[in-house]
Amino acid sequence: MAFKIGLLGLGTVGAGTAEILLNPEGRHPLLQDITIEQVGVKSLDKKRSIELPTEILTTDLEAIVTNPDIDIVVELIGGLEPARSLILKAIEHGKHVVTANKAVMARFAPEIYEAANKAKVYVLLEAAVGGGIPIVEPLKQSLGANRFENIIGIVNGTTNYILTQMTQNGVDFEEVLKEAQALGYAEADPTADVGGLDAADKISILASLAFGGKVKREDVYCEGITKITSSDISYAEKLGFVIKLLAIAHKLPQSEPEKLQLRVHPTFVPKSHPLANINGVNNAILVEGQPLGQVMFYGPGAGSGPTASAVVADIMNIVGVLYSNNKAEKLDPLLSCSPQNYCLVSPIEDVYTRFYTRFLCADVPGVIGHLGMAFGEHDVSLESVVQIGFQGELAEIVVVTHKVREGNFRSAIEEIQSLNAIKNIPSIIRVL
Ligand code: HSE
């Protein structure tokens, strides 16, 4: 039996996927039954890292998703359009779909799953989150017996690479970003990485899987790493933390109806926390549930080979099911998705967390007293206040709060901004 693949895109991940499919030796025997029928590319003339017979390359992507010979369409072009339309058209033509497209799946999963369930085809997306780390299928299958409470992840390789280089080698933000792009980690438009948007797409996908509901992408609160400075990195170090971009999905205990917190932001992570030691392009996802307790998934979160490994695993999952059940009347409920209702998401103001805040202020009597008063009036209790250095004429005061309601903290900050002695508040970073 041979299963035919139509590959959309031959970029970093597309080339990695073709590389695995063309070299099945020493891998799972199922791979020998999978062939690449057609590959959709932007330009036929481009020089490529992988050699493919020219007759299977085409610029007509529609012809691939409607080709009656193709069993599985693998969408690796990224971006919203035409990717979304091609996925839907492939489904309409009875193709199973494998995609690494987090942007499309974070926004259009309900529409795509509805179409797929109607057409009785699978849409798998292991490569959309965590690169080579298996996390999507484990949430659906191996960990499916649990009630999930927390998913906390470092899910963007580019930003983790940048923060690691800034922390370990004192390298400048812009310089490291260029390196990450050259290594093929960053998105074509790196604002999706550094702005936290890529991580927000990924946590909304994971939350939907873990909590069994549809997630509105705009419900994920999102802050990126562009404002992180070397001062913050060195204060973090002095205070016993490292800065990481965390993506968090948390189920509020005893909320009736059930509510989630969904957020992405730079975070002070205690050096002793397992996520503090995830460096470079690696990703890690800490999953907490009952009765499981905690497990952490760790590995390369981006790049050609690792992401292709996840893409090919999805292809194999589909081929495995097709072998036993070629004309399925019903989809395998462990592989398919059919979330019904939207998850309720609580506003960021209701999050309880600690905050690190860096103030630049006039070095005059009473400033720390005024700060303390303003925080106190809004019920924000302080854990530590330090004044170590100066930036030019201005004194630098660093405050770490106890766990407080974010809404109260924001009100206090608003009041503090109006104090004469406070010249600037360059950094506010949540603490895990
Ligand atoms: N740009 C993404 C990252 C690629 O840096 O993690 C993998 O999704």
Short mmCIF file of C-alpha atoms and ligand atoms in Angstrom, two decimals:
data_model
loop_
_atom_site.label_atom_id
_atom_site.label_comp_id
_atom_site.label_asym_id
_atom_site.label_seq_id
_atom_site.Cartn_x
_atom_site.Cartn_y
_atom_site.Cartn_z
CA MET A 1 0.00 0.00 0.00
CA ALA A 2 1.37 3.47 -0.81
CA PHE A 3 0.15 6.70 0.73
CA LYS A 4 0.71 9.85 -1.24
CA ILE A 5 1.71 13.18 0.20
CA GLY A 6 1.15 16.61 -1.26
CA LEU A 7 3.63 19.00 0.34
CA LEU A 8 2.80 22.70 0.40
CA GLY A 9 6.02 24.63 0.96
CA LEU A 10 9.67 23.69 0.69
CA GLY A 11 11.18 26.16 3.15
CA THR A 12 13.03 25.26 6.36
CA VAL A 13 10.47 22.73 7.62
CA GLY A 14 9.31 21.56 4.16
CA ALA A 15 12.87 20.65 3.15
CA GLY A 16 13.39 18.85 6.49
CA THR A 17 10.18 16.88 5.96
CA ALA A 18 11.13 15.86 2.41
CA GLU A 19 14.55 14.85 3.67
CA ILE A 20 13.03 12.38 6.17
CA LEU A 21 10.46 11.02 3.70
CA LEU A 22 13.11 10.46 1.04
CA ASN A 23 15.40 8.63 3.47
CA PRO A 24 13.30 6.06 5.31
CA GLU A 25 16.18 3.63 6.01
CA GLY A 26 16.68 2.94 9.69
CA ARG A 27 13.43 4.69 10.59
CA HIS A 28 9.95 3.25 11.21
CA PRO A 29 8.98 0.74 8.45
CA LEU A 30 5.73 2.65 7.86
CA LEU A 31 7.78 5.39 6.19
CA GLN A 32 8.55 3.07 3.30
CA ASP A 33 4.88 3.19 2.31
CA ILE A 34 4.77 6.99 2.08
CA THR A 35 5.71 8.83 -1.11
CA ILE A 36 5.86 12.49 -2.03
CA GLU A 37 3.50 12.98 -4.96
CA GLN A 38 3.72 16.73 -5.44
CA VAL A 39 5.43 19.70 -3.83
CA GLY A 40 4.05 23.22 -4.04
CA VAL A 41 6.63 26.02 -4.14
CA LYS A 42 6.67 29.77 -4.80
CA SER A 43 9.34 29.63 -7.48
CA LEU A 44 10.57 26.70 -9.58
CA ASP A 45 13.97 28.29 -10.15
CA LYS A 46 15.08 28.75 -6.57
CA LYS A 47 18.22 26.85 -5.53
CA ARG A 48 17.32 24.37 -2.76
CA SER A 49 19.09 22.39 -0.07
CA ILE A 50 17.27 19.25 -1.18
CA GLU A 51 17.10 17.59 -4.59
CA LEU A 52 13.68 16.54 -5.83
CA PRO A 53 12.58 15.37 -9.30
CA THR A 54 11.59 18.59 -11.10
CA GLU A 55 8.35 17.04 -12.38
CA ILE A 56 6.87 16.86 -8.87
CA LEU A 57 7.42 20.59 -8.19
CA THR A 58 4.62 22.99 -9.04
CA THR A 59 3.63 26.55 -8.26
CA ASP A 60 -0.06 25.59 -8.50
CA LEU A 61 -0.95 24.87 -4.86
CA GLU A 62 -4.66 24.50 -5.63
CA ALA A 63 -3.83 21.62 -7.98
CA ILE A 64 -2.22 19.80 -5.04
CA VAL A 65 -5.12 20.16 -2.60
CA THR A 66 -7.59 18.98 -5.27
CA ASN A 67 -5.39 16.20 -6.71
CA PRO A 68 -7.45 12.96 -6.42
CA ASP A 69 -4.26 10.86 -6.04
CA ILE A 70 -3.13 12.63 -2.89
CA ASP A 71 -4.12 11.19 0.53
CA ILE A 72 -2.51 13.68 2.90
CA VAL A 73 -1.82 17.38 2.37
CA VAL A 74 1.06 18.72 4.46
CA GLU A 75 0.76 22.48 4.84
CA LEU A 76 4.09 24.13 5.62
CA ILE A 77 3.78 27.51 3.94
CA GLY A 78 2.88 29.36 7.17
CA GLY A 79 0.99 32.65 7.46
CA LEU A 80 -2.77 33.04 7.43
CA GLU A 81 -3.61 33.14 3.73
CA PRO A 82 -3.56 31.26 1.43
CA ALA A 83 -2.74 28.60 4.08
CA ARG A 84 -6.20 28.65 5.71
CA SER A 85 -8.06 28.45 2.38
CA LEU A 86 -5.80 25.67 1.11
CA ILE A 87 -6.34 23.64 4.29
CA LEU A 88 -10.11 24.03 3.96
CA LYS A 89 -10.03 23.14 0.27
CA ALA A 90 -7.91 20.05 0.96
CA ILE A 91 -10.48 18.95 3.58
CA GLU A 92 -13.31 19.62 1.16
CA HIS A 93 -11.56 17.30 -1.28
CA GLY A 94 -11.32 14.54 1.31
CA LYS A 95 -7.63 14.93 2.16
CA HIS A 96 -6.22 14.50 5.63
CA VAL A 97 -4.14 17.49 6.67
CA VAL A 98 -0.91 17.84 8.63
CA THR A 99 0.09 21.38 9.44
CA ALA A 100 2.73 23.26 11.42
CA ASN A 101 0.70 26.45 11.11
CA LYS A 102 0.11 27.79 14.62
CA ALA A 103 -1.19 31.14 13.36
CA VAL A 104 -3.98 29.51 11.36
CA MET A 105 -4.82 26.86 13.96
CA ALA A 106 -4.90 29.38 16.84
CA ARG A 107 -7.46 31.48 14.95
CA PHE A 108 -9.43 29.09 12.77
CA ALA A 109 -9.29 25.69 14.51
CA PRO A 110 -13.08 25.61 15.18
CA GLU A 111 -13.89 26.19 11.49
CA ILE A 112 -11.20 23.74 10.35
CA TYR A 113 -12.16 20.97 12.80
CA GLU A 114 -15.83 21.36 11.96
CA ALA A 115 -15.06 20.93 8.25
CA ALA A 116 -12.70 18.01 8.97
CA ASN A 117 -15.20 16.19 11.17
CA LYS A 118 -17.86 16.60 8.50
CA ALA A 119 -15.51 15.28 5.80
CA LYS A 120 -14.26 12.54 8.18
CA VAL A 121 -10.62 13.49 7.79
CA TYR A 122 -7.90 14.23 10.34
CA VAL A 123 -6.13 17.53 10.89
CA LEU A 124 -2.97 17.02 12.96
CA LEU A 125 -0.68 19.78 14.20
CA GLU A 126 2.06 18.36 16.41
CA ALA A 127 4.66 20.59 14.72
CA ALA A 128 2.70 23.76 15.46
CA VAL A 129 3.81 23.81 19.12
CA GLY A 130 7.21 23.02 20.57
CA GLY A 131 9.00 22.12 17.30
CA GLY A 132 10.34 18.61 17.79
CA ILE A 133 8.83 18.13 21.27
CA PRO A 134 5.79 15.86 21.37
CA ILE A 135 3.16 17.86 23.29
CA VAL A 136 -0.01 18.01 21.16
CA GLU A 137 -0.56 14.26 20.89
CA PRO A 138 0.47 13.63 24.53
CA LEU A 139 -2.20 16.12 25.67
CA LYS A 140 -4.76 14.38 23.45
CA GLN A 141 -3.69 10.80 24.13
CA SER A 142 -1.05 9.80 26.70
CA LEU A 143 -2.15 12.36 29.32
CA GLY A 144 -5.83 12.28 28.41
CA ALA A 145 -6.85 10.70 31.71
CA ASN A 146 -5.97 13.84 33.67
CA ARG A 147 -7.77 16.96 34.80
CA PHE A 148 -5.33 19.64 33.72
CA GLU A 149 -4.57 22.59 35.99
CA ASN A 150 -1.55 24.35 34.50
CA ILE A 151 0.38 24.43 31.26
CA ILE A 152 3.45 26.63 31.58
CA GLY A 153 5.76 26.75 28.62
CA ILE A 154 8.76 28.27 26.99
CA VAL A 155 7.33 27.80 23.51
CA ASN A 156 9.24 30.24 21.35
CA GLY A 157 12.78 29.22 20.43
CA THR A 158 13.78 32.59 18.99
CA THR A 159 13.02 34.58 22.14
CA ASN A 160 14.54 31.92 24.37
CA TYR A 161 17.68 32.02 22.23
CA ILE A 162 17.78 35.83 22.48
CA LEU A 163 17.20 35.92 26.26
CA THR A 164 19.79 33.19 26.81
CA GLN A 165 22.43 35.04 24.78
CA MET A 166 21.62 38.31 26.57
CA THR A 167 21.90 36.55 29.96
CA GLN A 168 24.96 34.39 29.37
CA ASN A 169 27.03 36.55 27.04
CA GLY A 170 25.71 40.07 27.58
CA VAL A 171 24.91 40.32 23.85
CA ASP A 172 22.73 43.06 22.50
CA PHE A 173 19.07 42.31 21.55
CA GLU A 174 19.31 43.33 17.85
CA GLU A 175 22.52 41.41 17.25
CA VAL A 176 21.15 38.14 18.69
CA LEU A 177 17.91 38.51 16.73
CA LYS A 178 19.89 38.59 13.47
CA GLU A 179 21.71 35.41 14.50
CA ALA A 180 18.41 33.66 15.32
CA GLN A 181 17.02 34.60 11.90
CA ALA A 182 20.13 33.30 10.15
CA LEU A 183 19.77 29.98 12.03
CA GLY A 184 16.19 29.58 10.72
CA TYR A 185 14.50 29.87 14.14
CA ALA A 186 12.64 33.14 13.68
CA GLU A 187 9.44 33.67 11.71
CA ALA A 188 9.71 35.54 8.39
CA ASP A 189 8.47 38.56 10.29
CA PRO A 190 10.26 38.37 13.67
CA THR A 191 7.75 40.67 15.36
CA ALA A 192 5.59 37.56 15.86
CA ASP A 193 8.43 36.04 17.87
CA VAL A 194 9.73 39.01 19.85
CA GLY A 195 6.23 40.45 20.38
CA GLY A 196 5.07 37.20 22.03
CA LEU A 197 2.42 36.60 19.35
CA ASP A 198 3.86 33.27 18.23
CA ALA A 199 3.88 32.05 21.84
CA ALA A 200 0.30 33.31 22.29
CA ASP A 201 -0.80 31.29 19.25
CA LYS A 202 0.85 28.22 20.74
CA ILE A 203 -0.63 28.54 24.24
CA SER A 204 -4.11 29.06 22.83
CA ILE A 205 -3.70 25.76 20.92
CA LEU A 206 -2.43 23.94 24.01
CA ALA A 207 -5.18 25.42 26.23
CA SER A 208 -7.85 24.31 23.80
CA LEU A 209 -6.48 20.75 23.85
CA ALA A 210 -5.93 20.58 27.60
CA PHE A 211 -9.19 22.22 28.66
CA GLY A 212 -11.35 20.80 25.88
CA GLY A 213 -12.89 24.03 24.60
CA LYS A 214 -12.49 26.52 21.79
CA VAL A 215 -10.20 29.42 22.64
CA LYS A 216 -10.55 32.90 21.19
CA ARG A 217 -7.04 33.94 20.26
CA GLU A 218 -7.74 37.53 21.34
CA ASP A 219 -8.41 36.28 24.89
CA VAL A 220 -4.70 35.54 25.34
CA TYR A 221 -2.98 38.47 27.08
CA CYS A 222 0.34 39.08 25.35
CA GLU A 223 3.55 41.02 26.04
CA GLY A 224 6.83 40.44 24.20
CA ILE A 225 10.50 40.81 25.11
CA THR A 226 11.39 43.97 23.20
CA LYS A 227 11.58 46.11 26.35
CA ILE A 228 13.88 43.79 28.29
CA THR A 229 17.16 45.56 28.96
CA SER A 230 20.54 44.45 30.24
CA SER A 231 19.68 46.25 33.52
CA ASP A 232 16.70 43.93 34.04
CA ILE A 233 18.79 40.90 33.18
CA SER A 234 21.41 41.86 35.75
CA TYR A 235 18.84 42.73 38.49
CA ALA A 236 17.21 39.34 37.83
CA GLU A 237 20.59 37.68 38.33
CA LYS A 238 21.23 39.60 41.59
CA LEU A 239 17.78 38.73 42.95
CA GLY A 240 18.09 34.99 42.11
CA PHE A 241 16.04 34.84 38.90
CA VAL A 242 16.39 34.49 35.13
CA ILE A 243 14.07 36.19 32.65
CA LYS A 244 12.05 33.87 30.39
CA LEU A 245 9.14 34.46 28.04
CA LEU A 246 6.46 32.22 29.56
CA ALA A 247 3.18 31.14 28.03
CA ILE A 248 0.72 30.23 30.77
CA ALA A 249 -2.67 28.52 30.71
CA HIS A 250 -4.09 28.14 34.19
CA LYS A 251 -7.44 26.80 35.28
CA LEU A 252 -8.78 28.84 38.19
CA PRO A 253 -9.56 26.48 41.06
CA GLN A 254 -13.21 26.27 42.10
CA SER A 255 -14.36 28.68 39.43
CA GLU A 256 -18.00 28.08 38.54
CA PRO A 257 -18.43 28.22 35.58
CA GLU A 258 -14.88 27.06 34.84
CA LYS A 259 -12.50 29.93 33.98
CA LEU A 260 -9.00 30.07 32.55
CA GLN A 261 -6.12 32.52 32.68
CA LEU A 262 -4.24 32.72 29.39
CA ARG A 263 -1.16 34.90 29.15
CA VAL A 264 2.24 35.36 27.57
CA HIS A 265 4.81 37.71 29.10
CA PRO A 266 8.44 37.96 30.14
CA THR A 267 8.72 36.51 33.63
CA PHE A 268 11.26 36.45 36.45
CA VAL A 269 11.69 32.70 36.98
CA PRO A 270 13.47 31.55 40.18
CA LYS A 271 16.82 29.98 39.29
CA SER A 272 15.74 26.77 41.06
CA HIS A 273 12.63 26.34 38.85
CA PRO A 274 12.89 23.64 36.14
CA LEU A 275 12.04 26.20 33.42
CA ALA A 276 14.94 28.47 34.47
CA ASN A 277 17.47 26.09 32.95
CA ILE A 278 15.91 25.81 29.49
CA ASN A 279 18.37 27.64 27.28
CA GLY A 280 19.00 28.52 23.66
CA VAL A 281 16.47 27.50 21.04
CA ASN A 282 15.11 24.77 23.33
CA ASN A 283 11.51 24.79 24.45
CA ALA A 284 9.96 23.18 27.50
CA ILE A 285 6.37 22.72 28.56
CA LEU A 286 5.46 21.95 32.14
CA VAL A 287 2.09 20.20 32.39
CA GLU A 288 0.32 19.88 35.70
CA GLY A 289 -2.79 17.81 36.24
CA GLN A 290 -4.58 15.34 38.48
CA PRO A 291 -3.68 12.64 39.23
CA LEU A 292 -0.50 13.06 37.18
CA GLY A 293 1.26 15.77 39.16
CA GLN A 294 3.88 17.46 36.98
CA VAL A 295 5.64 16.38 33.81
CA MET A 296 7.98 18.50 31.74
CA PHE A 297 8.50 18.09 28.00
CA TYR A 298 11.83 19.43 26.84
CA GLY A 299 13.70 19.64 23.54
CA PRO A 300 14.45 21.63 20.38
CA GLY A 301 11.55 24.01 19.80
CA ALA A 302 12.36 25.18 16.29
CA GLY A 303 14.53 24.45 13.28
CA SER A 304 14.27 22.26 10.23
CA GLY A 305 14.98 18.73 11.47
CA PRO A 306 13.18 18.86 14.83
CA THR A 307 10.02 20.41 13.39
CA ALA A 308 10.07 17.99 10.45
CA SER A 309 10.30 15.11 12.93
CA ALA A 310 6.94 16.22 14.39
CA VAL A 311 5.40 16.71 10.91
CA VAL A 312 6.37 13.21 9.82
CA ALA A 313 5.09 11.69 13.08
CA ASP A 314 1.66 13.18 12.28
CA ILE A 315 1.79 11.76 8.74
CA MET A 316 2.61 8.35 10.24
CA ASN A 317 -0.27 8.63 12.73
CA ILE A 318 -2.69 9.19 9.90
CA VAL A 319 -1.20 6.43 7.75
CA GLY A 320 -1.38 4.06 10.74
CA VAL A 321 -5.11 4.73 11.13
CA LEU A 322 -5.71 4.47 7.38
CA TYR A 323 -4.11 1.04 7.37
CA SER A 324 -6.58 -0.37 9.82
CA ASN A 325 -9.59 1.64 8.76
CA ASN A 326 -9.32 3.04 5.27
CA LYS A 327 -12.94 4.07 4.77
CA ALA A 328 -13.67 5.33 8.26
CA GLU A 329 -17.31 5.88 9.13
CA LYS A 330 -16.17 7.46 12.37
CA LEU A 331 -12.93 9.26 13.15
CA ASP A 332 -10.65 7.90 15.86
CA PRO A 333 -11.65 10.05 18.86
CA LEU A 334 -8.09 10.07 20.19
CA LEU A 335 -6.69 11.64 17.02
CA SER A 336 -9.55 13.95 16.03
CA CYS A 337 -10.74 17.12 17.82
CA SER A 338 -14.25 18.39 18.29
CA PRO A 339 -14.34 21.11 20.96
CA GLN A 340 -17.87 22.43 21.47
CA ASN A 341 -18.01 25.51 23.70
CA TYR A 342 -15.69 28.49 24.08
CA CYS A 343 -13.50 28.56 27.21
CA LEU A 344 -14.24 31.46 29.57
CA VAL A 345 -11.10 33.50 30.16
CA SER A 346 -10.64 35.78 33.14
CA PRO A 347 -9.25 39.31 32.54
CA ILE A 348 -5.57 40.04 33.20
CA GLU A 349 -6.58 42.43 36.03
CA ASP A 350 -7.78 39.41 38.05
CA VAL A 351 -4.47 37.55 37.85
CA TYR A 352 -2.64 37.22 41.19
CA THR A 353 1.13 37.45 40.75
CA ARG A 354 4.30 39.04 42.08
CA PHE A 355 5.83 41.98 40.20
CA TYR A 356 9.36 43.27 39.72
CA THR A 357 9.34 46.99 38.93
CA ARG A 358 12.25 49.31 38.15
CA PHE A 359 11.80 53.01 38.82
CA LEU A 360 14.05 55.89 37.80
CA CYS A 361 13.56 58.80 40.16
CA ALA A 362 15.01 61.99 41.59
CA ASP A 363 17.34 61.20 44.49
CA VAL A 364 15.39 63.29 47.01
CA PRO A 365 14.17 62.55 50.56
CA GLY A 366 10.90 60.61 50.88
CA VAL A 367 10.70 58.91 47.47
CA ILE A 368 10.73 55.38 48.84
CA GLY A 369 8.17 56.46 51.46
CA HIS A 370 5.82 57.80 48.75
CA LEU A 371 6.21 54.62 46.72
CA GLY A 372 5.42 52.49 49.75
CA MET A 373 2.36 54.64 50.60
CA ALA A 374 0.96 54.43 47.05
CA PHE A 375 1.38 50.67 46.92
CA GLY A 376 -0.11 50.27 50.40
CA GLU A 377 -3.18 52.35 49.54
CA HIS A 378 -3.96 49.89 46.74
CA ASP A 379 -3.41 46.83 48.90
CA VAL A 380 -0.11 45.97 47.23
CA SER A 381 2.27 44.50 49.75
CA LEU A 382 6.02 44.77 49.08
CA GLU A 383 8.51 41.94 49.47
CA SER A 384 11.68 43.95 48.84
CA VAL A 385 12.85 47.44 47.90
CA VAL A 386 16.45 48.05 46.79
CA GLN A 387 18.30 51.09 45.57
CA ILE A 388 21.63 49.96 44.22
CA GLY A 389 22.66 52.22 41.41
CA PHE A 390 22.17 55.35 39.39
CA GLN A 391 21.42 55.92 35.70
CA GLY A 392 23.02 59.31 35.16
CA GLU A 393 21.45 61.69 37.71
CA LEU A 394 18.52 59.41 38.45
CA ALA A 395 18.37 56.88 41.25
CA GLU A 396 17.29 53.38 40.26
CA ILE A 397 14.86 51.78 42.71
CA VAL A 398 13.81 48.17 42.28
CA VAL A 399 10.69 46.85 44.00
CA VAL A 400 9.46 43.26 44.20
CA THR A 401 5.89 42.85 45.43
CA HIS A 402 4.23 39.95 47.18
CA LYS A 403 1.53 38.13 45.20
CA VAL A 404 -1.08 40.79 44.48
CA ARG A 405 -4.11 41.27 42.25
CA GLU A 406 -2.86 42.75 38.97
CA GLY A 407 -5.69 45.31 38.84
CA ASN A 408 -4.61 46.72 42.22
CA PHE A 409 -0.98 46.82 41.14
CA ARG A 410 -1.91 48.72 37.98
CA SER A 411 -3.91 51.29 39.97
CA ALA A 412 -0.93 51.81 42.29
CA ILE A 413 1.40 52.29 39.30
CA GLU A 414 -0.98 54.85 37.81
CA GLU A 415 -0.83 56.85 41.04
CA ILE A 416 2.97 56.48 41.28
CA GLN A 417 3.41 57.78 37.73
CA SER A 418 1.92 61.07 38.84
CA LEU A 419 4.44 61.55 41.67
CA ASN A 420 6.86 64.41 40.91
CA ALA A 421 9.99 62.51 41.91
CA ILE A 422 9.24 59.51 39.63
CA LYS A 423 10.75 60.24 36.22
CA ASN A 424 10.27 56.92 34.48
CA ILE A 425 9.15 53.32 35.06
CA PRO A 426 11.22 51.44 32.45
CA SER A 427 10.33 47.89 33.49
CA ILE A 428 7.45 45.99 35.01
CA ILE A 429 7.94 42.22 34.87
CA ARG A 430 5.82 39.53 36.50
CA VAL A 431 7.52 37.07 38.85
CA LEU A 432 6.69 33.36 38.86
N1 HSE B 1 9.65 31.04 15.29
C1 HSE B 1 9.29 29.90 16.05
C2 HSE B 1 10.17 29.86 17.28
C3 HSE B 1 9.50 28.67 15.23
O1 HSE B 1 11.12 30.63 17.36
O2 HSE B 1 9.89 29.09 18.19
C4 HSE B 1 8.86 27.45 15.82
O3 HSE B 1 7.49 27.60 15.93
#
